[in-house]
GROMACS .gro file of C-alpha atoms in nm:
model
  214
    1MET     CA    1 -10.285   3.278  -1.324
    2ALA     CA    2 -10.472   3.146  -1.628
    3ALA     CA    3 -10.265   2.826  -1.532
    4ILE     CA    4 -10.348   2.849  -1.166
    5LEU     CA    5 -10.693   2.869  -1.222
    6ASP     CA    6 -10.724   2.611  -1.531
    7GLU     CA    7 -10.621   2.326  -1.276
    8ALA     CA    8 -10.947   2.355  -1.105
    9SER     CA    9 -11.188   2.098  -1.305
   10ASP     CA   10 -11.487   2.294  -1.174
   11LEU     CA   11 -11.331   2.631  -1.366
   12ASN     CA   12 -11.331   2.738  -1.731
   13VAL     CA   13 -11.065   3.056  -1.799
   14MET     CA   14 -11.245   3.242  -2.124
   15ASP     CA   15 -10.976   3.487  -2.180
   16VAL     CA   16 -10.742   3.669  -2.049
   17CYS     CA   17 -10.698   4.053  -2.109
   18GLY     CA   18 -10.519   4.362  -1.998
   19GLY     CA   19 -10.712   4.648  -1.818
   20ASP     CA   20 -10.811   4.838  -2.116
   21GLU     CA   21 -10.947   4.524  -2.291
   22VAL     CA   22 -11.198   4.399  -1.979
   23THR     CA   23 -11.530   4.606  -2.042
   24ALA     CA   24 -11.480   4.475  -2.406
   25ALA     CA   25 -11.360   4.107  -2.280
   26VAL     CA   26 -11.714   4.100  -2.039
   27ARG     CA   27 -11.947   4.204  -2.342
   28ARG     CA   28 -11.813   3.913  -2.555
   29TRP     CA   29 -11.785   3.653  -2.309
   30ALA     CA   30 -12.059   3.751  -2.039
   31PRO     CA   31 -11.865   3.558  -1.800
   32GLU     CA   32 -11.954   3.466  -1.429
   33VAL     CA   33 -11.671   3.616  -1.254
   34LEU     CA   34 -11.399   3.838  -1.335
   35VAL     CA   35 -11.091   3.841  -1.169
   36ALA     CA   36 -10.869   4.148  -1.204
   37ALA     CA   37 -10.538   4.259  -1.025
   38LEU     CA   38 -10.517   4.633  -0.981
   39PRO     CA   39 -10.252   4.858  -0.773
   40ALA     CA   40 -10.342   5.012  -0.455
   41SER     CA   41 -10.517   5.287  -0.620
   42SER     CA   42 -10.865   5.423  -0.519
   43ASP     CA   43 -10.888   5.588  -0.867
   44ARG     CA   44 -10.812   5.284  -1.036
   45VAL     CA   45 -11.071   5.083  -0.822
   46THR     CA   46 -11.367   5.324  -0.887
   47LEU     CA   47 -11.261   5.375  -1.216
   48MET     CA   48 -11.267   4.941  -1.304
   49MET     CA   49 -11.604   4.921  -1.085
   50GLY     CA   50 -11.763   5.223  -1.182
   51ALA     CA   51 -11.717   5.060  -1.602
   52LEU     CA   52 -11.811   4.734  -1.503
   53GLN     CA   53 -12.120   4.869  -1.336
   54ASN     CA   54 -12.189   5.093  -1.653
   55LEU     CA   55 -12.239   4.764  -1.822
   56GLY     CA   56 -12.570   4.721  -1.663
   57CYS     CA   57 -12.496   4.355  -1.604
   58PRO     CA   58 -12.158   4.300  -1.467
   59PRO     CA   59 -12.002   4.025  -1.365
   60LYS     CA   60 -11.909   3.871  -1.015
   61THR     CA   61 -11.582   4.055  -0.956
   62VAL     CA   62 -11.293   3.913  -0.752
   63LEU     CA   63 -11.020   4.204  -0.744
   64LEU     CA   64 -10.636   4.156  -0.622
   65ILE     CA   65 -10.521   4.402  -0.428
   66PRO     CA   66 -10.254   4.454  -0.160
   67ASP     CA   67 -10.373   4.411   0.169
   68THR     CA   68 -10.195   4.682   0.350
   69GLU     CA   69 -10.410   4.933   0.153
   70GLY     CA   70 -10.740   4.877   0.401
   71HIS     CA   71 -10.917   5.217   0.270
   72VAL     CA   72 -10.882   5.087  -0.126
   73ALA     CA   73 -10.996   4.758  -0.046
   74CYS     CA   74 -11.265   4.892   0.131
   75GLU     CA   75 -11.333   5.122  -0.168
   76ALA     CA   76 -11.394   4.813  -0.401
   77LEU     CA   77 -11.644   4.726  -0.156
   78ARG     CA   78 -11.822   4.957  -0.202
   79GLY     CA   79 -11.794   4.984  -0.601
   80GLY     CA   80 -11.963   4.608  -0.602
   81ALA     CA   81 -11.672   4.383  -0.573
   82ALA     CA   82 -11.753   4.034  -0.458
   83ALA     CA   83 -11.433   3.967  -0.302
   84VAL     CA   84 -11.118   4.133  -0.269
   85LEU     CA   85 -10.813   3.915  -0.211
   86CYS     CA   86 -10.438   3.966  -0.160
   87PRO     CA   87 -10.237   3.938  -0.476
   88ASP     CA   88  -9.992   3.705  -0.327
   89GLY     CA   89 -10.210   3.464  -0.201
   90ASP     CA   90 -10.207   3.088  -0.266
   91PRO     CA   91 -10.358   2.925  -0.533
   92GLU     CA   92 -10.611   2.759  -0.340
   93THR     CA   93 -10.733   3.049  -0.145
   94LEU     CA   94 -10.771   3.228  -0.501
   95ARG     CA   95 -10.952   2.891  -0.676
   96ASN     CA   96 -11.188   2.884  -0.381
   97THR     CA   97 -11.254   3.214  -0.331
   98ILE     CA   98 -11.388   3.219  -0.717
   99SER     CA   99 -11.593   2.931  -0.615
  100ALA     CA  100 -11.781   3.108  -0.341
  101VAL     CA  101 -11.790   3.423  -0.503
  102ALA     CA  102 -11.990   3.186  -0.831
  103ALA     CA  103 -12.208   3.040  -0.559
  104GLY     CA  104 -12.333   3.399  -0.482
  105ASN     CA  105 -12.068   3.507  -0.167
  106ARG     CA  106 -11.905   3.744  -0.107
  107VAL     CA  107 -11.510   3.730   0.037
  108PHE     CA  108 -11.273   3.998   0.172
  109THR     CA  109 -10.935   4.037   0.358
  110SER     CA  110 -10.943   4.121   0.753
  111THR     CA  111 -10.786   4.482   0.683
  112ALA     CA  112 -11.114   4.552   0.403
  113ILE     CA  113 -11.384   4.424   0.664
  114ALA     CA  114 -11.146   4.668   0.942
  115SER     CA  115 -11.177   4.981   0.692
  116LEU     CA  116 -11.535   4.920   0.636
  117VAL     CA  117 -11.648   4.903   0.995
  118GLY     CA  118 -11.439   5.184   1.079
  119ALA     CA  119 -11.597   5.398   0.801
  120LEU     CA  120 -11.950   5.254   0.948
  121ASP     CA  121 -11.852   5.339   1.290
  122ARG     CA  122 -11.767   5.684   1.194
  123ALA     CA  123 -12.065   5.756   1.014
  124ALA     CA  124 -12.276   5.700   1.320
  125LEU     CA  125 -12.124   5.964   1.539
  126PRO     CA  126 -12.340   6.232   1.544
  127PRO     CA  127 -12.254   6.505   1.269
  128ASP     CA  128 -12.157   6.791   1.562
  129VAL     CA  129 -11.887   6.571   1.644
  130HIS     CA  130 -11.724   6.556   1.301
  131ALA     CA  131 -11.798   6.941   1.299
  132ARG     CA  132 -11.571   6.955   1.653
  133ALA     CA  133 -11.295   6.736   1.499
  134LYS     CA  134 -11.290   6.936   1.160
  135ALA     CA  135 -11.204   7.269   1.383
  136LEU     CA  136 -10.871   7.087   1.476
  137THR     CA  137 -10.542   7.212   1.301
  138ALA     CA  138 -10.308   7.031   1.163
  139ARG     CA  139 -10.089   7.044   1.405
  140GLU     CA  140 -10.391   6.958   1.706
  141ALA     CA  141 -10.489   6.682   1.461
  142GLU     CA  142 -10.137   6.542   1.451
  143VAL     CA  143 -10.079   6.577   1.826
  144CYS     CA  144 -10.418   6.382   1.838
  145THR     CA  145 -10.329   6.111   1.654
  146MET     CA  146 -10.028   6.059   1.826
  147LEU     CA  147 -10.211   6.044   2.168
  148ALA     CA  148 -10.399   5.813   2.034
  149ALA     CA  149 -10.154   5.578   1.971
  150GLY     CA  150 -10.015   5.583   2.304
  151LEU     CA  151  -9.790   5.821   2.286
  152SER     CA  152  -9.680   6.032   2.614
  153ASN     CA  153  -9.654   6.427   2.618
  154ALA     CA  154  -9.298   6.387   2.644
  155GLU     CA  155  -9.270   6.132   2.333
  156ILE     CA  156  -9.510   6.380   2.129
  157GLY     CA  157  -9.293   6.657   2.220
  158ARG     CA  158  -8.960   6.480   2.078
  159SER     CA  159  -9.165   6.382   1.807
  160LEU     CA  160  -9.242   6.709   1.688
  161LEU     CA  161  -8.972   6.897   1.839
  162LEU     CA  162  -9.140   7.100   2.137
  163SER     CA  163  -9.137   7.087   2.443
  164PRO     CA  164  -9.372   6.900   2.670
  165ALA     CA  165  -9.561   7.222   2.833
  166THR     CA  166  -9.633   7.282   2.448
  167ILE     CA  167  -9.777   6.949   2.375
  168LYS     CA  168  -9.988   7.030   2.714
  169ASP     CA  169 -10.111   7.326   2.537
  170HIS     CA  170 -10.239   7.171   2.239
  171LEU     CA  171 -10.413   6.897   2.431
  172SER     CA  172 -10.627   7.168   2.641
  173VAL     CA  173 -10.747   7.285   2.358
  174ILE     CA  174 -10.810   6.954   2.182
  175TYR     CA  175 -10.994   6.863   2.484
  176GLY     CA  176 -11.216   7.192   2.397
  177LYS     CA  177 -11.304   7.150   2.038
  178LEU     CA  178 -11.351   6.788   2.107
  179GLY     CA  179 -11.569   6.821   2.412
  180THR     CA  180 -11.355   6.564   2.590
  181ARG     CA  181 -11.237   6.534   2.951
  182ASN     CA  182 -10.882   6.363   2.960
  183ARG     CA  183 -10.677   6.180   2.752
  184VAL     CA  184 -10.865   5.815   2.749
  185GLU     CA  185 -11.171   5.994   2.596
  186THR     CA  186 -11.006   6.164   2.344
  187ALA     CA  187 -10.791   5.872   2.235
  188VAL     CA  188 -11.127   5.682   2.216
  189LEU     CA  189 -11.307   5.944   2.009
  190ALA     CA  190 -10.972   6.007   1.767
  191ASP     CA  191 -11.011   5.574   1.707
  192ARG     CA  192 -11.383   5.652   1.618
  193LEU     CA  193 -11.262   5.919   1.366
  194GLY     CA  194 -11.001   5.731   1.212
  195LEU     CA  195 -10.738   5.978   1.367
  196SER     CA  196 -10.522   5.630   1.562
  197GLY     CA  197 -10.253   5.611   1.287
  198CYS     CA  198  -9.939   5.654   1.359
  199GLY     CA  199  -9.802   5.726   1.003
  200PRO     CA  200  -9.731   6.072   1.012
  201ALA     CA  201  -9.560   6.038   1.365
  202VAL     CA  202  -9.304   5.783   1.236
  203GLY     CA  203  -9.146   5.997   0.991
  204THR     CA  204  -9.136   6.289   1.229
  205VAL     CA  205  -8.925   6.043   1.503
  206GLU     CA  206  -8.729   5.917   1.203
  207ARG     CA  207  -8.646   6.314   1.128
  208TYR     CA  208  -8.554   6.370   1.482
  209ARG     CA  209  -8.338   6.080   1.528
  210GLN     CA  210  -8.135   6.135   1.220
  211ALA     CA  211  -8.102   6.506   1.353
  212ALA     CA  212  -7.996   6.459   1.691
  213ALA     CA  213  -7.740   6.141   1.562
  214SER     CA  214  -7.622   6.459   1.350
   0.00000   0.00000   0.00000
């Protein structure tokens, strides 16, 4: 990374250090911009940004975090990061981002922005909507997630090894708890509540297929 940055005539690499040495290096050099590569961990991001904020006058921080972890990038944004990039991005993007951050701009990946927008959208929902969503059982939340992902009753039933009639019963309860009238309203609300991912369903479907094949 230092070699990449040294190729830019307007950038001066002051130090290269490990994670445990970051705050000491910042105190020593008082850099304008700090570039740090972190794993996809909300805890690590929170710890890093908290330590920098405790310095009183932290540098503008560019974090390199896997783009697939939008919620982690969003946590970095909340913690005060000036930019969040993919660690495997091209060198020119990194150099341009550092220059943009030094000039007072902020740069984020598309997943970080989408995650932030989703969080803001959920925060805008009335408190009673969140209360109704919390009343869903784990199974009902799973069914709701699959519904929001576009699966039919039959597909949801196959994924969960349940009959379509049982899924229909679950949906009736879900409609009552969420105060929705049909599948479309429920899917839209589930998306706003952050229930539109299909991660749990994918694993369950795969297990079902393996069981059927055997």
